[in-house]
XYZ file of N, CA and C in Angstrom:
579
model
N 28.499 -11.938 15.025
C 27.204 -11.626 15.587
C 26.568 -10.486 14.790
N 25.275 -10.571 14.592
C 24.573 -9.546 13.821
C 24.310 -8.326 14.695
N 24.574 -7.159 14.122
C 24.273 -5.902 14.783
C 22.903 -5.450 14.290
N 21.867 -5.689 15.101
C 20.503 -5.380 14.693
C 20.211 -3.882 14.679
N 21.157 -3.045 15.101
C 20.931 -1.609 15.017
C 21.199 -1.072 13.606
N 21.697 -1.918 12.716
C 21.918 -1.520 11.325
C 20.577 -1.468 10.581
N 20.524 -0.781 9.434
C 19.293 -0.753 8.641
C 18.886 -2.166 8.197
N 17.593 -2.349 7.995
C 17.044 -3.668 7.656
C 17.647 -4.245 6.382
N 17.933 -3.424 5.377
C 18.491 -3.954 4.135
C 19.948 -4.394 4.300
N 20.600 -3.969 5.375
C 21.951 -4.443 5.696
C 21.864 -5.730 6.520
N 20.918 -5.772 7.448
C 20.746 -6.950 8.313
C 20.202 -8.145 7.535
N 19.264 -7.915 6.628
C 18.550 -9.013 5.954
C 19.469 -10.087 5.371
N 20.463 -9.750 4.534
C 21.290 -10.825 3.990
C 22.143 -11.529 5.052
N 22.399 -10.842 6.172
C 23.159 -11.458 7.258
C 22.338 -12.531 7.987
N 21.021 -12.479 7.847
C 20.140 -13.462 8.492
C 20.118 -14.793 7.754
N 20.428 -14.775 6.458
C 20.371 -16.003 5.660
C 21.366 -17.027 6.198
N 20.869 -18.208 6.486
C 21.693 -19.275 7.036
C 21.689 -19.318 8.552
N 21.179 -18.265 9.206
C 21.090 -18.260 10.668
C 19.951 -19.172 11.118
N 20.023 -19.632 12.354
C 18.993 -20.496 12.921
C 18.151 -19.705 13.895
N 16.835 -19.796 13.743
C 15.926 -19.205 14.721
C 15.232 -20.355 15.436
N 15.220 -20.281 16.760
C 14.582 -21.304 17.578
C 13.454 -20.662 18.362
N 12.282 -21.295 18.292
C 11.116 -20.771 18.991
C 10.151 -21.917 19.279
N 9.711 -22.016 20.504
C 8.693 -22.999 20.902
C 8.999 -24.415 20.429
N 10.251 -24.849 20.577
C 10.608 -26.232 20.293
C 10.965 -26.555 18.856
N 10.999 -25.552 17.990
C 11.338 -25.768 16.576
C 12.489 -24.840 16.201
N 13.430 -25.351 15.405
C 14.536 -24.541 14.892
C 14.463 -24.530 13.373
N 14.570 -23.336 12.805
C 14.501 -23.129 11.360
C 15.763 -22.408 10.897
N 16.349 -22.894 9.801
C 17.458 -22.187 9.137
C 16.831 -21.235 8.126
N 17.052 -19.942 8.299
C 16.434 -18.951 7.419
C 17.048 -19.001 6.021
N 16.175 -19.078 5.022
C 16.613 -19.141 3.626
C 16.068 -17.980 2.789
N 15.140 -17.218 3.368
C 14.517 -16.121 2.616
C 13.992 -15.070 3.591
N 14.348 -13.812 3.346
C 13.894 -12.697 4.178
C 13.623 -11.487 3.288
N 12.844 -10.558 3.817
C 12.607 -9.292 3.125
C 12.841 -8.149 4.100
N 13.467 -7.081 3.611
C 13.725 -5.898 4.423
C 12.606 -4.878 4.224
N 12.202 -4.241 5.322
C 11.214 -3.165 5.304
C 11.821 -1.981 6.031
N 11.923 -0.841 5.315
C 12.728 0.287 5.777
C 11.927 1.475 6.320
N 10.914 1.212 7.100
C 10.212 2.245 7.855
C 9.607 3.350 7.032
N 9.792 4.599 7.480
C 9.121 5.723 6.828
C 9.620 5.983 5.409
N 10.744 5.404 5.026
C 11.241 5.528 3.649
C 10.662 4.463 2.727
N 9.789 3.605 3.245
C 9.308 2.442 2.504
C 7.777 2.344 2.611
N 7.051 2.726 1.547
C 5.591 2.691 1.599
C 4.993 1.305 1.891
N 5.760 0.229 1.700
C 5.257 -1.117 1.978
C 5.417 -1.514 3.446
N 6.186 -0.764 4.204
C 6.432 -1.088 5.607
C 5.211 -0.755 6.458
N 4.930 -1.596 7.433
C 3.827 -1.326 8.366
C 4.063 -0.043 9.150
N 5.298 0.409 9.204
C 5.667 1.588 9.985
C 5.763 2.861 9.144
N 5.427 2.767 7.877
C 5.576 3.911 6.966
C 4.830 5.155 7.453
N 3.652 4.975 8.008
C 2.839 6.114 8.442
C 2.959 6.408 9.934
N 3.976 5.847 10.582
C 4.205 6.139 11.987
C 3.789 5.018 12.921
N 3.979 5.284 14.189
C 3.749 4.295 15.242
C 2.261 4.172 15.577
N 1.807 2.918 15.684
C 0.441 2.622 16.092
C 0.501 1.532 17.161
N -0.631 1.208 17.736
C -0.667 0.121 18.725
C -0.245 -1.194 18.073
N -0.643 -1.417 16.825
C -0.327 -2.671 16.138
C 1.164 -2.820 15.856
N 1.825 -1.752 15.402
C 3.219 -1.859 14.955
C 4.234 -1.362 15.982
N 3.810 -1.078 17.204
C 4.692 -0.485 18.216
C 5.974 -1.284 18.435
N 5.907 -2.613 18.341
C 7.105 -3.445 18.560
C 8.199 -3.132 17.529
N 7.803 -2.716 16.320
C 8.796 -2.390 15.285
C 9.608 -1.149 15.650
N 9.074 -0.314 16.534
C 9.787 0.883 16.970
C 10.566 0.627 18.257
N 10.448 -0.576 18.787
C 11.104 -0.927 20.040
C 12.552 -1.316 19.847
N 13.112 -1.947 20.848
C 14.519 -2.334 20.760
C 14.768 -3.299 19.601
N 15.888 -3.156 18.898
C 16.225 -4.091 17.818
C 16.520 -5.485 18.374
N 16.368 -6.487 17.491
C 16.628 -7.867 17.904
C 15.426 -8.519 18.563
N 14.276 -7.921 18.396
C 13.036 -8.484 18.945
C 12.089 -8.836 17.803
N 11.047 -9.585 18.126
C 10.072 -9.998 17.129
C 8.928 -8.996 17.036
N 8.513 -8.724 15.827
C 7.261 -8.013 15.561
C 6.351 -9.044 14.918
N 5.389 -9.542 15.673
C 4.466 -10.573 15.195
C 3.124 -9.910 14.926
N 2.556 -10.193 13.764
C 1.272 -9.596 13.402
C 0.427 -10.629 12.660
N -0.858 -10.395 12.661
C -1.793 -11.275 11.982
C -1.969 -10.779 10.557
N -1.725 -11.647 9.593
C -1.834 -11.312 8.173
C -3.083 -11.987 7.600
N -3.907 -11.204 6.934
C -5.153 -11.699 6.347
C -6.044 -12.394 7.374
N -5.870 -12.042 8.636
C -6.711 -12.596 9.688
C -6.434 -14.039 10.063
N -5.396 -14.662 9.445
C -5.157 -16.081 9.725
C -3.692 -16.440 9.977
N -2.750 -15.728 9.393
C -1.329 -16.102 9.487
C -0.599 -15.203 10.479
N 0.201 -15.809 11.345
C 1.079 -15.032 12.223
C 2.437 -14.902 11.533
N 2.670 -13.738 10.956
C 3.945 -13.435 10.312
C 4.826 -12.701 11.309
N 6.148 -12.704 11.036
C 7.041 -12.049 11.977
C 8.223 -11.393 11.288
N 8.523 -10.195 11.769
C 9.735 -9.479 11.400
C 10.694 -9.519 12.574
N 11.975 -9.435 12.275
C 12.976 -9.191 13.301
C 13.267 -7.691 13.240
N 13.055 -7.008 14.348
C 13.204 -5.550 14.402
C 14.675 -5.178 14.216
N 14.894 -4.170 13.359
C 16.244 -3.684 13.046
C 16.305 -2.170 13.206
N 17.495 -1.636 13.078
C 17.765 -0.195 13.152
C 17.636 0.278 14.599
N 18.108 1.467 14.900
C 18.020 1.954 16.275
C 16.569 2.056 16.752
N 16.391 1.941 18.051
C 15.060 2.056 18.641
C 14.405 3.353 18.194
N 13.126 3.268 17.823
C 12.372 4.433 17.385
C 12.314 4.616 15.882
N 13.092 3.823 15.114
C 13.159 3.996 13.655
C 12.058 3.223 12.927
N 11.732 2.010 13.355
C 10.637 1.258 12.752
C 11.006 0.461 11.513
N 12.095 -0.286 11.545
C 12.488 -1.141 10.426
C 12.524 -2.598 10.882
N 12.414 -3.506 9.909
C 12.484 -4.918 10.256
C 12.686 -5.801 9.046
N 12.988 -7.063 9.327
C 13.188 -8.081 8.294
C 12.120 -9.156 8.455
N 11.272 -9.278 7.453
C 10.243 -10.317 7.442
C 10.903 -11.662 7.195
N 10.622 -12.622 8.054
C 11.111 -13.990 7.848
C 10.158 -14.664 6.875
N 10.618 -14.884 5.633
C 9.754 -15.415 4.573
C 9.817 -16.929 4.425
N 10.958 -17.536 4.714
C 11.054 -18.975 4.505
C 12.278 -19.568 5.149
N 12.193 -20.885 5.399
C 13.323 -21.561 5.996
C 13.177 -23.070 5.983
N 14.225 -23.714 6.418
C 14.294 -25.173 6.483
C 14.240 -25.603 7.947
N 13.350 -26.546 8.256
C 13.260 -27.076 9.607
C 14.538 -27.859 9.900
N 15.230 -27.490 10.966
C 16.478 -28.139 11.377
C 16.237 -29.047 12.576
N 15.344 -28.649 13.475
C 15.014 -29.447 14.658
C 13.545 -29.217 14.990
N 12.902 -30.253 15.497
C 11.498 -30.156 15.875
C 10.540 -30.395 14.726
N 10.964 -31.201 13.740
C 10.102 -31.434 12.570
C 8.744 -31.994 12.964
N 8.704 -32.945 13.887
C 7.421 -33.555 14.273
C 6.477 -32.489 14.842
N 7.004 -31.594 15.655
C 6.189 -30.525 16.238
C 5.734 -29.537 15.161
N 6.647 -29.167 14.264
C 6.288 -28.259 13.165
C 5.215 -28.900 12.293
N 5.361 -30.176 12.027
C 4.384 -30.893 11.201
C 3.020 -30.943 11.901
N 3.033 -31.158 13.205
C 1.785 -31.188 13.978
C 1.076 -29.834 13.897
N 1.843 -28.763 13.949
C 1.267 -27.422 13.865
C 0.740 -27.101 12.471
N 1.395 -27.630 11.456
C 1.045 -27.300 10.063
C 0.060 -28.260 9.422
N 0.129 -29.530 9.769
C -0.634 -30.554 9.057
C -2.105 -30.537 9.459
N -2.975 -30.541 8.457
C -4.408 -30.699 8.700
C -4.789 -32.117 8.321
N -5.640 -32.760 9.126
C -5.973 -34.168 8.868
C -6.678 -34.396 7.533
N -7.332 -33.383 6.987
C -8.074 -33.537 5.735
C -7.222 -33.226 4.502
N -5.934 -33.018 4.686
C -5.046 -32.656 3.573
C -3.945 -33.688 3.388
N -3.358 -33.688 2.206
C -2.213 -34.559 1.932
C -1.041 -34.141 2.818
N -0.118 -35.043 3.020
C 1.053 -34.752 3.847
C 1.864 -33.625 3.209
N 2.223 -32.660 4.014
C 2.986 -31.507 3.533
C 4.421 -31.941 3.273
N 4.945 -31.698 2.073
C 6.353 -32.018 1.805
C 7.274 -31.253 2.762
N 8.370 -31.875 3.127
C 9.312 -31.292 4.081
C 9.687 -29.866 3.707
N 9.996 -29.615 2.430
C 10.471 -28.289 2.024
C 9.387 -27.220 2.131
N 8.129 -27.621 2.292
C 7.032 -26.650 2.409
C 6.632 -26.351 3.854
N 7.238 -27.029 4.822
C 6.834 -26.848 6.213
C 7.010 -25.411 6.698
N 8.067 -24.739 6.267
C 8.313 -23.346 6.686
C 8.557 -22.457 5.477
N 7.950 -22.792 4.360
C 8.091 -22.001 3.129
C 6.937 -21.010 3.072
N 7.266 -19.736 3.090
C 6.267 -18.673 3.140
C 6.143 -18.154 4.568
N 5.909 -16.849 4.732
C 5.925 -16.262 6.070
C 4.862 -16.812 7.017
N 3.667 -17.102 6.517
C 2.624 -17.664 7.377
C 2.941 -19.078 7.804
N 3.451 -19.874 6.882
C 3.830 -21.249 7.207
C 4.991 -21.286 8.189
N 5.963 -20.394 7.997
C 7.101 -20.327 8.910
C 6.620 -19.961 10.312
N 5.745 -18.970 10.397
C 5.202 -18.567 11.691
C 4.438 -19.688 12.372
N 3.660 -20.426 11.590
C 2.897 -21.547 12.146
C 3.826 -22.660 12.602
N 4.846 -22.979 11.808
C 5.799 -24.027 12.169
C 6.518 -23.686 13.474
N 6.849 -22.398 13.659
C 7.526 -21.958 14.880
C 6.563 -21.797 16.062
N 5.266 -21.866 15.791
C 4.287 -21.691 16.857
C 4.177 -20.249 17.328
N 4.397 -19.304 16.405
C 4.315 -17.890 16.759
C 2.875 -17.461 16.973
N 2.691 -16.563 17.914
C 1.389 -15.975 18.183
C 1.565 -14.524 18.574
N 0.459 -13.801 18.707
C 0.539 -12.384 19.046
C 1.192 -12.158 20.405
N 1.149 -13.141 21.277
C 1.809 -13.033 22.571
C 3.327 -12.968 22.469
N 3.869 -13.350 21.313
C 5.318 -13.300 21.091
C 5.784 -11.940 20.586
N 4.833 -11.064 20.278
C 5.165 -9.735 19.774
C 6.015 -8.987 20.797
N 7.170 -8.477 20.365
C 8.054 -7.703 21.221
C 9.051 -8.515 22.031
N 9.009 -9.844 21.889
C 9.941 -10.684 22.647
C 11.273 -10.803 21.909
N 12.361 -11.051 22.641
C 13.671 -11.187 21.986
C 13.701 -12.389 21.033
N 14.404 -12.231 19.930
C 14.571 -13.321 18.973
C 15.691 -14.235 19.461
N 15.503 -15.539 19.296
C 16.527 -16.514 19.679
C 17.204 -16.995 18.398
N 18.313 -16.365 18.057
C 18.990 -16.586 16.791
C 20.397 -17.126 17.025
N 20.746 -18.159 16.281
C 22.101 -18.701 16.299
C 22.778 -18.250 15.013
N 23.902 -17.543 15.117
C 24.583 -17.073 13.907
C 25.017 -18.240 13.013
N 25.108 -17.964 11.740
C 25.557 -18.968 10.767
C 27.058 -19.176 10.904
N 27.521 -20.350 10.463
C 28.956 -20.637 10.484
C 29.674 -19.944 9.329
N 29.047 -19.987 8.158
C 29.628 -19.364 6.967
C 28.527 -18.637 6.206
N 28.922 -17.639 5.440
C 27.948 -16.893 4.642
C 27.561 -17.714 3.413
N 26.262 -17.975 3.237
C 25.849 -18.707 2.047
C 25.823 -17.786 0.823
N 25.819 -18.386 -0.344
C 25.579 -17.601 -1.556
C 24.161 -17.067 -1.445
N 23.949 -15.826 -1.841
C 22.603 -15.266 -1.801
C 22.412 -14.289 -2.949
N 21.153 -14.029 -3.238
C 20.779 -13.066 -4.273
C 19.695 -12.167 -3.700
N 19.462 -11.066 -4.386
C 18.430 -10.118 -3.979
C 17.575 -9.778 -5.185
N 16.358 -9.404 -4.927
C 15.448 -8.999 -5.980
C 14.214 -8.356 -5.373
N 13.221 -8.058 -6.191
C 12.009 -7.408 -5.695
C 11.274 -8.277 -4.671
N 10.657 -7.601 -3.717
C 9.841 -8.309 -2.734
C 8.593 -8.853 -3.417
N 7.944 -9.810 -2.771
C 6.766 -10.430 -3.372
C 5.587 -10.347 -2.406
N 4.381 -10.441 -2.958
C 3.175 -10.454 -2.142
C 2.770 -9.098 -1.607
N 3.311 -8.015 -2.177
C 2.950 -6.667 -1.744
C 2.568 -5.840 -2.965
N 1.902 -4.720 -2.732
C 1.493 -3.872 -3.856
C 2.223 -2.533 -3.888
N 2.830 -2.127 -2.768
C 3.541 -0.841 -2.708
C 5.042 -1.076 -2.715
N 5.757 -0.243 -3.437
C 7.221 -0.287 -3.474
C 7.738 -1.698 -3.759
N 7.004 -2.410 -4.608
C 7.314 -3.827 -4.856
C 8.571 -4.042 -5.697
N 9.060 -3.026 -6.360
C 10.264 -3.203 -7.176
C 11.566 -2.996 -6.397
N 11.451 -2.564 -5.145
C 12.665 -2.383 -4.327
C 13.353 -3.738 -4.165
N 14.652 -3.825 -4.406
C 15.368 -5.109 -4.360
C 15.714 -5.548 -2.935
N 14.692 -5.650 -2.088
C 14.913 -5.919 -0.673
C 14.419 -7.298 -0.243
N 14.289 -8.197 -1.194
C 14.037 -9.610 -0.876
C 15.368 -10.322 -1.077
N 15.771 -11.110 -0.092
C 17.065 -11.800 -0.120
C 16.809 -13.284 0.088
N 17.467 -14.120 -0.721
C 17.250 -15.553 -0.599
C 18.470 -16.343 -1.040
N 18.481 -17.600 -0.618
C 19.542 -18.527 -1.005
C 19.078 -19.200 -2.292
N 19.762 -18.951 -3.405
C 19.299 -19.480 -4.691
C 19.328 -21.008 -4.721
N 18.296 -21.570 -5.337
C 18.214 -23.014 -5.504
C 17.718 -23.765 -4.276
N 17.521 -23.074 -3.158
C 17.031 -23.747 -1.955
C 15.542 -24.027 -2.113
N 15.137 -25.259 -1.860
C 13.746 -25.672 -2.080
C 12.765 -25.050 -1.098
N 13.258 -24.439 -0.022
C 12.363 -23.833 0.956
C 12.055 -22.367 0.658
N 12.621 -21.834 -0.414
C 12.389 -20.443 -0.806
C 11.074 -20.355 -1.574
N 10.317 -19.296 -1.328
C 9.039 -19.073 -2.006
C 9.224 -19.039 -3.517
N 8.210 -19.452 -4.205
C 8.230 -19.400 -5.670
C 7.184 -18.387 -6.122
N 7.610 -17.144 -6.348
C 6.658 -16.105 -6.749
C 6.130 -16.350 -8.154
N 4.982 -15.778 -8.414
C 4.440 -15.845 -9.774
C 5.350 -15.028 -10.666
N 5.802 -15.626 -11.735
C 6.789 -14.952 -12.578
C 8.115 -14.932 -11.849
N 9.162 -14.823 -12.535
C 10.494 -14.826 -11.905
C 10.956 -13.394 -11.688
N 11.283 -13.037 -10.429
C 11.792 -11.677 -10.202
C 13.201 -11.531 -10.751
N 13.509 -10.308 -11.141
C 14.861 -10.003 -11.602
C 15.815 -10.120 -10.425
N 16.893 -10.872 -10.590
C 17.884 -11.046 -9.529
C 18.952 -9.967 -9.626
N 19.417 -9.589 -8.472
C 20.532 -8.643 -8.394
C 21.577 -9.300 -7.503
N 22.765 -9.503 -8.014
C 23.815 -10.117 -7.220
C 24.584 -9.000 -6.535
N 24.425 -8.903 -5.209
C 25.072 -7.840 -4.448
C 26.457 -8.224 -3.957
N 26.887 -9.435 -4.280
C 28.218 -9.866 -3.849
C 29.298 -9.415 -4.822
N 28.898 -8.885 -5.961
C 29.857 -8.377 -6.918
C 30.443 -9.444 -7.843
N 29.897 -10.639 -7.836
C 30.397 -11.716 -8.716
C 29.707 -11.650 -10.062
């Protein structure tokens, strides 16, 4: 079982391969990013507690759901002791159950059919596939632990402008549901192999 009171960069790789179930859809997490609160200029909590980020300072093991660019509901899983303000952004995953529902939430009638591997690839798509909304902010996460630890790698986070070189993005290499950043980030193998 994951101890969500640990720092986000410790929890993040433990999330890979776990299943999150929300609103009738289950996703196997394949990509996450750690955000380390006041020590991390890219974290929403870097400058302290606000009405928007209050859930990140709440009990660990809960969701911090926020609106990104005014259209995407992204979500972190809150980590570290209450009051610290750390979390793991769920960046990508594979739909394990509820594909028809996830597809209904993601598919627009004027667009080509979304390939299976893209249904929950990227934090906004994952949030949409799970049916996340601002009403889910602060609610407990429904996570099923993984059976075995998958191979994983770490490297710089993507899609941010501050502290972007911190090696706090974790993903399962070769998995088709992992985001494809512009340019290839430098990988760091933390398993010691």
